[in-house]
XYZ file of C-alpha atoms in Angstrom:
699
model
C 16.879 -38.273 4.296
C 13.488 -39.333 5.713
C 12.516 -35.765 6.648
C 13.455 -34.535 3.182
C 11.127 -37.105 1.599
C 8.279 -36.077 3.906
C 8.797 -32.410 3.042
C 8.762 -33.176 -0.680
C 5.535 -35.195 -0.358
C 3.913 -32.307 1.518
C 4.975 -29.907 -1.229
C 3.451 -32.191 -3.847
C 0.173 -32.412 -1.938
C 0.029 -28.631 -1.417
C 0.667 -27.739 -5.039
C -1.748 -30.403 -6.268
C -4.442 -29.012 -3.989
C -4.148 -25.495 -5.387
C -3.801 -26.733 -8.970
C -6.896 -28.858 -9.515
C -9.650 -26.215 -8.944
C -8.438 -24.164 -11.918
C -11.193 -23.443 -14.483
C -10.904 -24.801 -18.004
C -8.674 -22.671 -20.186
C -6.633 -22.780 -23.344
C -3.486 -24.880 -23.020
C -0.386 -22.925 -22.035
C 3.164 -23.871 -22.861
C 4.640 -24.650 -19.486
C 8.147 -26.041 -19.543
C 10.636 -27.981 -21.625
C 11.002 -26.510 -25.113
C 9.205 -23.301 -24.193
C 11.606 -22.711 -21.329
C 14.625 -23.223 -23.568
C 13.332 -20.762 -26.134
C 11.819 -18.123 -23.878
C 13.357 -18.072 -20.416
C 16.898 -19.394 -20.370
C 17.883 -16.255 -18.492
C 17.011 -18.010 -15.248
C 20.198 -19.999 -15.703
C 22.252 -17.942 -18.094
C 22.023 -15.925 -21.278
C 23.352 -17.438 -24.504
C 22.950 -15.208 -27.530
C 22.306 -17.247 -30.637
C 22.174 -16.605 -34.362
C 19.628 -19.381 -34.947
C 16.565 -20.583 -33.056
C 16.471 -23.909 -31.201
C 14.989 -26.753 -33.230
C 12.388 -29.306 -32.266
C 15.085 -31.988 -32.482
C 18.713 -32.156 -31.359
C 20.317 -32.774 -34.757
C 21.259 -29.285 -35.982
C 23.437 -27.329 -33.524
C 22.745 -23.794 -32.395
C 25.386 -21.197 -33.252
C 26.480 -18.589 -30.724
C 28.027 -15.199 -31.394
C 31.331 -16.556 -30.015
C 31.809 -18.846 -33.004
C 30.839 -21.886 -30.917
C 27.943 -24.343 -30.990
C 25.759 -26.404 -28.716
C 22.904 -28.860 -29.248
C 19.609 -28.901 -27.402
C 17.385 -31.812 -26.420
C 13.929 -30.533 -25.463
C 11.538 -32.045 -22.965
C 9.212 -32.973 -25.833
C 12.072 -34.813 -27.550
C 12.786 -36.827 -24.393
C 9.106 -37.785 -24.189
C 8.954 -38.778 -27.877
C 12.039 -40.979 -27.438
C 10.362 -42.663 -24.447
C 13.602 -42.130 -22.528
C 13.744 -43.519 -18.996
C 17.290 -42.414 -18.121
C 19.785 -39.681 -19.011
C 21.936 -41.687 -21.498
C 18.914 -42.652 -23.611
C 17.775 -39.015 -23.687
C 21.000 -38.168 -25.590
C 20.720 -40.893 -28.234
C 19.832 -38.602 -31.174
C 22.545 -35.972 -30.640
C 25.206 -36.215 -33.392
C 28.633 -37.163 -32.062
C 27.200 -38.396 -28.741
C 26.824 -42.034 -27.677
C 26.451 -44.030 -24.479
C 27.135 -47.619 -23.446
C 25.562 -49.814 -20.838
C 25.146 -53.424 -19.753
C 21.541 -52.834 -18.630
C 18.380 -51.902 -20.506
C 17.869 -49.027 -18.026
C 20.367 -47.490 -15.622
C 24.116 -47.194 -15.747
C 27.102 -48.531 -13.860
C 30.389 -47.190 -12.598
C 33.262 -46.038 -14.829
C 32.570 -44.236 -18.068
C 29.178 -44.458 -19.831
C 28.682 -41.315 -21.978
C 30.980 -40.230 -24.825
C 31.130 -37.019 -26.861
C 33.226 -36.907 -30.033
C 35.600 -39.568 -28.746
C 35.858 -38.125 -25.242
C 34.752 -39.834 -22.053
C 36.475 -43.240 -21.999
C 39.227 -42.103 -19.618
C 39.134 -43.753 -16.204
C 39.664 -42.232 -13.842
C 39.056 -38.910 -15.530
C 36.672 -35.995 -15.901
C 36.769 -35.426 -19.660
C 33.017 -34.756 -19.604
C 31.263 -32.629 -17.020
C 27.628 -33.214 -16.048
C 25.823 -30.167 -14.634
C 22.283 -29.690 -13.380
C 20.968 -26.145 -13.257
C 24.496 -24.986 -14.081
C 26.154 -26.744 -11.116
C 28.266 -29.957 -10.997
C 26.359 -33.216 -10.601
C 28.680 -36.133 -11.347
C 31.082 -38.500 -9.615
C 33.806 -36.113 -8.496
C 36.064 -38.929 -7.225
C 36.483 -41.095 -10.341
C 34.843 -38.612 -12.742
C 32.018 -40.971 -13.774
C 28.617 -39.674 -14.935
C 26.571 -41.282 -12.088
C 23.509 -40.851 -14.318
C 21.378 -42.970 -11.959
C 21.238 -39.929 -9.676
C 19.490 -37.747 -12.302
C 15.757 -38.465 -12.829
C 14.213 -37.813 -16.243
C 11.117 -36.376 -14.560
C 13.183 -33.371 -13.383
C 14.658 -32.601 -16.822
C 13.213 -29.620 -18.704
C 15.836 -29.779 -21.460
C 19.500 -30.585 -22.043
C 22.287 -28.488 -23.540
C 25.244 -30.382 -25.003
C 28.516 -28.499 -25.564
C 30.702 -30.846 -27.617
C 33.954 -28.882 -27.512
C 35.964 -26.823 -24.998
C 34.464 -23.367 -24.453
C 36.336 -21.509 -21.662
C 33.828 -18.641 -21.625
C 30.999 -21.137 -21.069
C 32.367 -23.831 -18.716
C 35.588 -24.684 -16.887
C 37.533 -27.937 -16.454
C 36.711 -30.630 -19.010
C 36.483 -31.053 -22.771
C 32.694 -31.182 -23.102
C 29.636 -30.331 -21.022
C 26.145 -31.762 -20.566
C 24.052 -29.122 -18.811
C 20.589 -30.237 -17.686
C 17.934 -27.523 -17.524
C 15.521 -28.114 -14.623
C 11.740 -28.162 -15.015
C 9.552 -25.285 -13.863
C 6.577 -23.320 -15.168
C 7.453 -20.223 -17.181
C 3.954 -18.891 -17.940
C 1.012 -17.926 -15.778
C -1.181 -20.915 -14.994
C -1.302 -24.215 -13.210
C -1.123 -27.875 -14.125
C -0.921 -31.390 -12.772
C 0.485 -34.275 -14.803
C 0.266 -38.017 -14.168
C 2.537 -40.202 -16.297
C 2.465 -43.988 -16.106
C 3.804 -46.743 -18.366
C 4.723 -50.416 -18.263
C 6.443 -52.803 -20.608
C 8.918 -55.587 -21.301
C 10.806 -57.322 -18.488
C 8.471 -56.035 -15.771
C 9.396 -52.419 -16.434
C 7.224 -49.821 -14.729
C 7.513 -46.051 -14.684
C 5.320 -43.625 -12.762
C 5.610 -39.896 -12.144
C 3.331 -37.219 -10.792
C 4.167 -33.544 -11.166
C 2.251 -30.391 -10.468
C 2.910 -26.687 -10.469
C 1.445 -23.225 -10.306
C 2.631 -19.832 -11.471
C 0.620 -16.879 -10.254
C 1.840 -13.315 -9.985
C 5.377 -13.168 -8.628
C 5.324 -16.739 -7.270
C 5.816 -20.112 -8.940
C 6.434 -23.636 -7.725
C 6.864 -26.953 -9.493
C 7.147 -30.303 -7.721
C 7.507 -33.863 -8.977
C 7.737 -37.402 -7.671
C 8.785 -40.415 -9.737
C 9.376 -44.151 -9.464
C 11.133 -46.317 -12.064
C 11.879 -50.028 -11.909
C 12.724 -52.958 -14.185
C 13.804 -56.541 -13.635
C 16.084 -56.256 -16.651
C 16.444 -58.510 -19.677
C 18.680 -61.061 -17.921
C 19.587 -62.196 -14.424
C 21.038 -59.545 -12.111
C 20.279 -56.624 -14.445
C 17.452 -54.901 -12.595
C 17.195 -51.202 -11.805
C 15.060 -49.016 -9.577
C 15.032 -45.289 -8.870
C 12.866 -42.978 -6.778
C 13.002 -39.190 -6.900
C 11.473 -36.148 -5.196
C 11.960 -32.758 -6.832
C 10.887 -29.170 -6.165
C 11.736 -25.904 -7.927
C 10.274 -22.624 -6.716
C 10.837 -18.990 -7.531
C 9.740 -15.522 -6.482
C 9.946 -12.313 -8.502
C 11.180 -9.584 -6.180
C 10.865 -6.784 -8.761
C 10.467 -6.599 -12.513
C 14.226 -7.094 -12.803
C 15.108 -9.411 -9.904
C 13.992 -12.912 -8.930
C 15.206 -15.755 -6.744
C 14.923 -19.517 -7.272
C 15.392 -22.499 -4.939
C 15.755 -26.043 -6.285
C 15.982 -29.338 -4.389
C 16.161 -32.932 -5.618
C 16.530 -36.132 -3.603
C 17.201 -39.353 -5.542
C 17.831 -42.903 -4.417
C 18.375 -45.871 -6.705
C 20.196 -49.083 -7.484
C 21.471 -50.791 -10.643
C 22.567 -54.440 -10.731
C 25.422 -55.647 -12.918
C 24.770 -58.791 -14.961
C 27.485 -61.409 -15.302
C 29.079 -61.930 -18.742
C 27.538 -64.674 -20.860
C 30.928 -66.307 -21.435
C 33.932 -67.117 -19.269
C 36.530 -64.330 -19.372
C 39.830 -65.130 -21.049
C 42.757 -63.373 -22.661
C 41.355 -64.032 -26.136
C 37.681 -63.096 -26.100
C 37.742 -59.478 -24.900
C 35.523 -60.270 -21.896
C 36.372 -59.031 -18.416
C 34.791 -59.576 -15.028
C 32.345 -56.877 -13.927
C 33.685 -54.521 -11.282
C 30.670 -55.011 -9.011
C 27.292 -56.728 -8.775
C 25.289 -53.743 -7.568
C 25.625 -49.970 -7.673
C 23.634 -47.952 -5.137
C 23.239 -44.176 -5.409
C 21.716 -41.755 -2.905
C 22.019 -38.063 -3.610
C 20.647 -34.709 -2.517
C 21.187 -31.751 -4.820
C 20.186 -28.142 -4.250
C 20.719 -24.670 -5.700
C 19.868 -21.133 -4.634
C 19.983 -18.611 -7.476
C 19.535 -14.852 -7.621
C 18.824 -13.634 -11.167
C 18.481 -10.184 -12.650
C 17.651 -8.904 -16.095
C 17.887 -5.258 -17.151
C 17.894 -3.775 -20.621
C 21.684 -3.757 -20.815
C 22.693 -6.195 -18.070
C 21.747 -9.792 -17.319
C 23.279 -12.117 -14.777
C 23.001 -14.478 -11.865
C 24.705 -15.622 -8.663
C 24.275 -19.259 -7.686
C 25.140 -21.310 -4.606
C 24.925 -25.098 -4.819
C 25.369 -28.234 -2.757
C 25.620 -31.841 -3.951
C 25.809 -34.687 -1.429
C 26.161 -38.147 -3.009
C 26.804 -41.540 -1.438
C 27.753 -44.145 -4.025
C 28.245 -47.802 -3.122
C 29.982 -50.392 -5.272
C 28.885 -53.723 -3.823
C 30.621 -57.097 -4.342
C 33.815 -55.684 -5.859
C 36.486 -57.997 -7.211
C 40.018 -58.254 -5.969
C 42.942 -57.753 -8.298
C 43.199 -61.520 -8.782
C 39.678 -61.705 -10.139
C 38.309 -63.684 -7.176
C 34.645 -63.115 -6.297
C 33.434 -63.268 -2.732
C 30.048 -64.634 -1.740
C 27.718 -61.836 -0.721
C 26.882 -63.262 2.692
C 30.343 -64.282 3.792
C 32.906 -61.870 2.484
C 31.547 -59.676 -0.288
C 33.223 -56.301 -0.605
C 31.655 -52.888 -0.249
C 33.319 -49.731 -1.508
C 31.617 -46.485 -0.529
C 32.282 -43.095 -2.077
C 31.035 -40.097 -0.111
C 31.082 -37.093 -2.419
C 30.426 -33.577 -1.165
C 30.411 -30.771 -3.724
C 29.602 -27.166 -2.963
C 30.443 -23.784 -4.335
C 29.345 -20.582 -6.025
C 28.952 -19.512 -9.611
C 28.236 -16.111 -11.052
C 27.978 -14.467 -14.456
C 27.219 -11.033 -15.834
C 26.466 -10.177 -19.462
C 26.622 -6.512 -20.456
C 25.311 -4.954 -23.674
C 26.553 -1.429 -23.146
C 27.062 -0.477 -26.776
C 25.359 -1.310 -30.046
C 25.736 -4.944 -31.129
C 28.460 -5.567 -28.559
C 28.577 -7.942 -25.615
C 30.873 -8.278 -22.632
C 30.601 -11.419 -20.522
C 32.479 -12.123 -17.305
C 32.069 -14.389 -14.332
C 33.705 -16.910 -12.025
C 33.218 -20.464 -10.751
C 34.316 -21.535 -7.282
C 34.039 -25.289 -6.770
C 34.999 -27.275 -3.673
C 35.137 -31.051 -3.289
C 35.257 -33.164 -0.147
C 35.472 -36.870 -1.004
C 36.012 -40.003 1.036
C 36.354 -43.629 0.011
C 36.264 -46.686 2.255
C 36.399 -50.380 1.401
C 35.275 -53.162 3.708
C 33.659 -56.596 3.750
C 29.935 -56.946 4.354
C 30.416 -58.803 7.640
C 33.601 -57.068 8.792
C 35.748 -60.179 8.487
C 39.175 -60.040 6.912
C 39.242 -60.545 3.139
C 42.205 -62.431 1.638
C 44.415 -60.283 -0.537
C 42.878 -57.028 0.657
C 45.439 -54.879 2.397
C 47.175 -57.878 3.982
C 43.950 -59.443 5.230
C 42.526 -56.350 6.923
C 38.748 -55.979 6.868
C 38.738 -52.254 6.085
C 40.861 -49.604 4.419
C 40.354 -45.904 3.896
C 41.607 -43.157 1.620
C 42.065 -39.711 3.106
C 41.775 -37.556 -0.001
C 42.606 -33.863 0.338
C 39.805 -31.346 -0.086
C 40.185 -29.552 -3.403
C 39.274 -26.040 -4.479
C 39.190 -24.682 -8.008
C 38.625 -20.981 -8.650
C 38.240 -20.063 -12.319
C 37.346 -16.505 -13.378
C 36.629 -15.886 -17.061
C 35.712 -13.128 -19.509
C 34.736 -12.820 -23.169
C 33.819 -10.075 -25.616
C 32.104 -10.027 -28.999
C 31.116 -7.329 -31.489
C 28.687 -7.695 -34.388
C 28.998 -5.631 -37.565
C 26.545 -5.407 -40.446
C 22.894 -6.445 -40.708
C 21.395 -9.899 -39.975
C 19.435 -9.828 -43.240
C 22.569 -8.873 -45.207
C 26.309 -9.240 -44.732
C 27.387 -9.577 -41.104
C 30.495 -10.502 -39.166
C 31.045 -11.050 -35.431
C 34.581 -11.470 -34.046
C 35.025 -12.580 -30.436
C 37.648 -13.567 -27.889
C 37.717 -14.856 -24.333
C 39.699 -16.664 -21.698
C 39.653 -18.364 -18.308
C 42.198 -18.747 -15.522
C 42.282 -21.845 -13.291
C 43.648 -21.655 -9.749
C 43.790 -25.076 -8.052
C 44.868 -25.662 -4.447
C 46.571 -29.045 -5.136
C 47.666 -29.050 -8.786
C 49.272 -26.517 -11.087
C 47.358 -23.446 -12.191
C 46.508 -23.021 -15.845
C 44.961 -20.597 -18.324
C 42.961 -21.173 -21.494
C 41.699 -18.950 -24.267
C 39.249 -18.959 -27.117
C 38.775 -16.891 -30.274
C 36.146 -17.047 -32.949
C 34.477 -15.281 -35.822
C 31.055 -15.677 -37.407
C 30.649 -14.263 -40.907
C 27.772 -14.653 -43.288
C 25.049 -13.285 -45.472
C 21.389 -13.492 -44.494
C 20.649 -17.131 -43.523
C 24.126 -18.484 -44.287
C 26.891 -18.374 -41.665
C 30.518 -19.463 -41.600
C 32.096 -20.104 -38.183
C 35.763 -20.329 -37.281
C 36.746 -21.123 -33.717
C 39.792 -21.972 -31.625
C 39.656 -22.901 -27.958
C 41.805 -24.645 -25.371
C 40.371 -27.252 -23.057
C 41.831 -27.878 -19.596
C 41.139 -31.177 -17.838
C 42.082 -31.307 -14.144
C 42.655 -34.648 -12.390
C 40.019 -35.765 -9.923
C 41.253 -36.616 -6.380
C 41.481 -40.309 -7.300
C 44.776 -39.466 -9.033
C 46.234 -39.488 -5.507
C 44.696 -42.826 -4.493
C 47.779 -44.762 -3.391
C 49.364 -41.696 -1.809
C 46.454 -41.174 0.588
C 45.676 -44.812 1.375
C 45.574 -45.336 5.140
C 48.309 -47.967 4.691
C 50.396 -45.949 2.237
C 54.151 -46.359 2.811
C 54.930 -43.031 1.077
C 56.060 -40.316 3.547
C 55.097 -36.691 2.852
C 53.202 -37.649 -0.348
C 52.260 -34.081 -1.344
C 55.829 -33.512 -2.532
C 55.160 -35.943 -5.385
C 51.942 -34.494 -6.816
C 52.649 -30.762 -6.451
C 53.935 -30.623 -10.038
C 51.050 -32.612 -11.527
C 49.694 -30.582 -14.438
C 46.198 -30.714 -15.902
C 45.950 -32.158 -19.365
C 45.146 -29.739 -22.201
C 43.752 -29.984 -25.717
C 43.823 -27.416 -28.505
C 40.539 -27.466 -30.400
C 40.045 -26.083 -33.917
C 36.643 -25.928 -35.577
C 35.084 -24.623 -38.801
C 31.387 -24.778 -39.559
C 28.858 -23.721 -42.173
C 25.108 -23.420 -41.561
C 22.209 -22.429 -43.783
C 18.480 -22.126 -43.195
C 15.713 -22.176 -45.804
C 13.140 -20.144 -43.873
C 11.180 -22.663 -41.757
C 11.352 -25.553 -44.225
C 14.918 -26.850 -43.851
C 18.280 -26.325 -42.156
C 21.727 -27.756 -42.822
C 24.992 -27.700 -40.922
C 28.543 -28.943 -41.579
C 31.263 -28.864 -38.914
C 34.882 -29.965 -39.201
C 36.900 -30.258 -35.982
C 40.412 -31.161 -34.900
C 41.663 -31.842 -31.368
C 45.316 -32.125 -30.381
C 46.059 -32.987 -26.775
C 49.158 -33.200 -24.595
C 50.279 -33.556 -20.956
C 48.211 -36.689 -20.417
C 48.142 -37.163 -16.644
C 48.578 -40.385 -14.683
C 46.719 -41.565 -11.595
C 48.748 -43.365 -8.921
C 46.322 -46.209 -8.178
C 48.735 -49.150 -7.928
C 52.359 -50.181 -8.504
C 55.493 -48.188 -7.697
C 55.439 -44.441 -7.154
C 55.439 -42.813 -10.621
C 58.575 -40.980 -11.639
C 56.442 -38.611 -13.734
C 52.776 -37.674 -13.671
C 52.447 -36.117 -17.130
C 53.423 -37.666 -20.442
C 56.404 -35.621 -21.707
C 56.243 -36.683 -25.377
C 52.938 -38.460 -25.990
C 49.976 -36.769 -27.628
C 46.655 -37.637 -29.202
C 44.580 -36.325 -32.065
C 40.939 -36.577 -33.088
C 39.804 -35.420 -36.525
C 36.140 -35.291 -37.369
C 33.401 -34.110 -39.709
C 29.820 -33.695 -38.637
C 26.853 -33.127 -40.975
C 23.325 -32.432 -39.757
C 20.052 -31.292 -41.255
C 16.306 -30.981 -40.855
C 13.526 -30.807 -43.427
C 9.791 -30.042 -43.193
C 8.237 -31.055 -46.515
C 4.764 -30.643 -45.048
C 3.213 -28.789 -42.128
C 2.915 -31.880 -39.939
C 5.938 -33.816 -41.145
C 9.587 -33.326 -40.161
C 12.796 -35.270 -40.787
C 16.183 -34.897 -39.079
C 19.562 -36.563 -39.455
C 23.136 -36.199 -38.259
C 26.317 -38.043 -39.247
C 29.776 -37.983 -37.679
C 33.066 -39.317 -39.063
C 36.058 -39.516 -36.723
C 39.695 -40.565 -36.940
C 41.690 -40.878 -33.722
C 45.311 -41.649 -32.964
C 47.360 -41.537 -29.791
C 51.048 -41.837 -28.942
C 52.294 -42.890 -25.527
C 55.527 -42.030 -23.743
C 57.077 -45.093 -25.418
C 56.577 -43.448 -28.827
C 54.220 -46.167 -30.115
C 51.254 -44.811 -32.077
C 47.761 -46.305 -31.929
C 45.042 -45.591 -34.483
C 42.029 -46.654 -32.388
C 40.619 -45.297 -29.145
C 37.818 -46.818 -27.027
C 34.252 -45.731 -27.848
C 35.331 -43.448 -30.687
C 33.221 -44.739 -33.608
C 34.642 -44.261 -37.086
C 31.132 -43.508 -38.350
C 27.962 -42.571 -36.527
C 24.477 -41.861 -37.898
C 21.378 -40.671 -36.101
C 18.118 -39.924 -37.925
C 14.433 -39.612 -37.237
C 11.022 -38.356 -38.284
C 7.941 -36.813 -36.701
C 4.495 -37.088 -38.253
C 1.179 -35.712 -36.995
C -1.802 -37.301 -38.794
C -5.554 -37.817 -38.462
C -5.719 -34.734 -36.195
C -4.906 -36.595 -32.963
C -2.185 -39.119 -33.811
C 1.583 -38.557 -33.537
C 4.292 -40.895 -34.776
C 7.942 -40.481 -33.809
C 10.619 -42.800 -35.236
C 14.391 -42.688 -34.916
C 17.465 -44.797 -35.605
C 21.093 -44.979 -34.497
C 23.993 -46.585 -36.360
C 27.547 -47.067 -35.025
C 30.407 -48.510 -37.071
C 34.102 -49.252 -36.487
C 33.638 -49.158 -32.714
C 36.002 -50.546 -30.077
C 35.263 -51.243 -26.421
C 37.716 -50.593 -23.621
C 38.948 -48.060 -21.112
C 41.566 -45.376 -21.651
C 43.248 -46.127 -18.339
C 45.214 -43.393 -16.590
C 46.605 -45.815 -14.010
C 49.850 -47.748 -14.258
C 51.789 -46.265 -17.182
C 51.543 -43.364 -19.602
C 51.562 -45.650 -22.626
C 48.446 -46.039 -24.773
C 46.923 -49.528 -24.855
C 46.152 -51.126 -28.213
C 42.466 -52.119 -28.266
C 43.200 -54.770 -30.923
C 40.700 -56.790 -32.936
C 39.661 -58.642 -29.765
C 37.909 -55.459 -28.581
C 36.244 -54.526 -31.874
C 32.456 -54.537 -31.550
C 30.012 -55.500 -34.263
C 28.302 -52.586 -35.990
C 25.125 -51.460 -34.233
C 21.905 -50.373 -35.987
C 18.776 -49.721 -33.934
C 15.284 -48.578 -34.957
C 12.708 -47.252 -32.484
C 9.208 -45.789 -32.709
C 6.508 -44.247 -30.542
C 2.843 -43.858 -31.561
C 0.583 -41.629 -29.473
C -3.041 -40.505 -29.484
C -3.677 -37.023 -28.045
C -6.954 -35.893 -26.500
C -8.639 -33.216 -24.400
C -11.613 -33.632 -22.054
C -12.849 -30.265 -20.811
C -15.310 -31.512 -18.128
C -12.335 -32.946 -16.237
C -9.947 -30.168 -17.344
C -7.824 -32.650 -19.353
C -5.603 -30.888 -21.867
C -2.935 -32.269 -24.235
C -3.197 -35.722 -22.684
C -2.186 -38.890 -24.510
C -1.948 -42.655 -24.593
C 1.058 -44.189 -26.312
C 2.811 -47.329 -27.499
C 6.620 -47.388 -27.859
C 8.843 -50.081 -29.394
C 12.662 -50.098 -29.113
C 14.992 -52.198 -31.280
C 12.112 -52.933 -33.662
C 14.079 -55.413 -35.773
C 15.417 -57.309 -32.760
C 19.080 -56.774 -33.608
C 21.670 -58.548 -31.468
C 24.192 -56.014 -30.219
C 26.430 -55.207 -27.273
C 28.457 -52.235 -26.036
C 30.813 -54.511 -24.077
C 31.921 -58.019 -25.022
C 29.919 -60.686 -23.225
C 27.058 -58.335 -22.252
C 24.285 -58.599 -24.880
C 21.686 -55.828 -24.832
C 17.941 -56.585 -24.967
C 16.143 -57.383 -28.206
C 12.777 -55.874 -29.082
C 11.120 -54.180 -26.098
C 7.569 -52.814 -25.945
C 6.126 -50.169 -23.619
C 2.628 -48.703 -23.291
C 1.301 -45.937 -21.096
C -0.613 -42.710 -20.688
C -0.006 -39.086 -19.757
C -2.892 -37.129 -18.236
C -2.498 -33.367 -17.884
C -4.951 -31.263 -15.879
C -4.928 -27.497 -16.480
């Protein structure tokens, strides 16, 4: 990767050189929120019946009766977010968990409406620029491989939407940064704070005529709030485009990221009565290169794109534990498990508006995975209890291919300012080379009058197993002959999703939204990771249900003052193949509240404050290994309620002699009231933390 880093540094130097000589000019909106509102066609077209908001609380309605939330680049800055999970903290129905103040670890870490705690599993899909960027072996988020400095916005789809994305129940799609308006800029961002935390990024770009380029470099590090909880990440990013004609353009994106997150030890000795477990590893190292090549076009009646992508990720779990819970000393016998993940494929979409108020959308995703996993000791010596004392073992996972074409149609009747109704329907077909094929559909209707809309939507979500489901079949020491005969009938798990929502807008002063949803799932799949060969891979009688209500709203009582809030109530229950019903699921809070305010005062000052509250929350993992029965989290795994308050105060300034524009100095405080809380028993999160820094923009 050394040559890649050198190339990225050269790109940064080149763009910076052509950026600085620009004469003073009025500030231009460059990326982030402006890109979401004005130029989403570079990725895909989503027709909406409401405009994106300056905060992620109120969802955006689509003409297919579905919704999605948006986190803008400005919102990420105001939250002083240093990693992907913290950037999502104000989205209703979304939460994350960690054992570190910055950075994330293996297994699950992000949850959407009760989804995401399965391990191994791919309930949630993480995409960057519309292409997969997550741990395709275990299905984990691998958020350490996504730098905040490359994020221009985030779309969060909290329910299955076959005409929007494929396998999985929810989607986090990260919009990449680039300039969307003529001009040039260079931005230096630097901050420091509690526990020797330091963040630095430099980005620069130019858009002139048919050509644009945006490049960024970043470095993030912290020692963490306790021993062995440090994190560091470095990133190099470039995104360039060229307009071939008025209708056609091409874009090339590249991002190289390397980082490491340490795992702190629990603050109490694990036992069967305190809900504490040993960490799976002491350090998690991530090195990834991600790239896309996209051809876009936009005509009066046709918009679309064709995208090729590649994602190469090496993920190391260092100092793993054995099944007996024994820990090896790092210098004499510590374990190293390496995942080598190779994702590549093509994606295309076309949206046609061939008749009045009608839309036809069709496309296809073709995704290929090539994954390897090896486990060895640091020094190559035999480790007791590991594969009979061998020093290394390998898993020869099959390469997988998933081809999923889809189509959808909608037709609007009436007038937006009066009565209107838009019915729609769509579907997707899944063709997998290792597991059973499947199909899924969706149907919706949006009806309303003027600024009030009622949405009704049904959709089916399909969740395919990741290759880790075959772990013990493909182990180099596996005693199972001809293993493919066992998994050929493995079916993906499915969920039927029902949703009804009501939204209303009072001009530009306030908005309100209410959404009720119901999920019913079946065919829960099992991963063969240990024990005897399963006699069945899908639960024949078990099912699970999630019922929820989500309320969200914004209000602008004054020109420079805005409030937002979102609440989510959820009830979950699950039945295993033994017929026993459970009424709690891991990381599915019974009640969740997110709220905040923005205030601009004294011409140059900005204050942003937000809070998060979680109640009736249980830790744990919805394991797919071993049996198809649902574990009872029990009172031992119930977490204390969590309430956090955060704030960021900034002073904005311009200095024309040096071409400074929309620059700022800021002070941010997280967990203002120093609450004691934890997302996992035995792993307390930091108390009050303070950060200060500056952002200098040259235009």
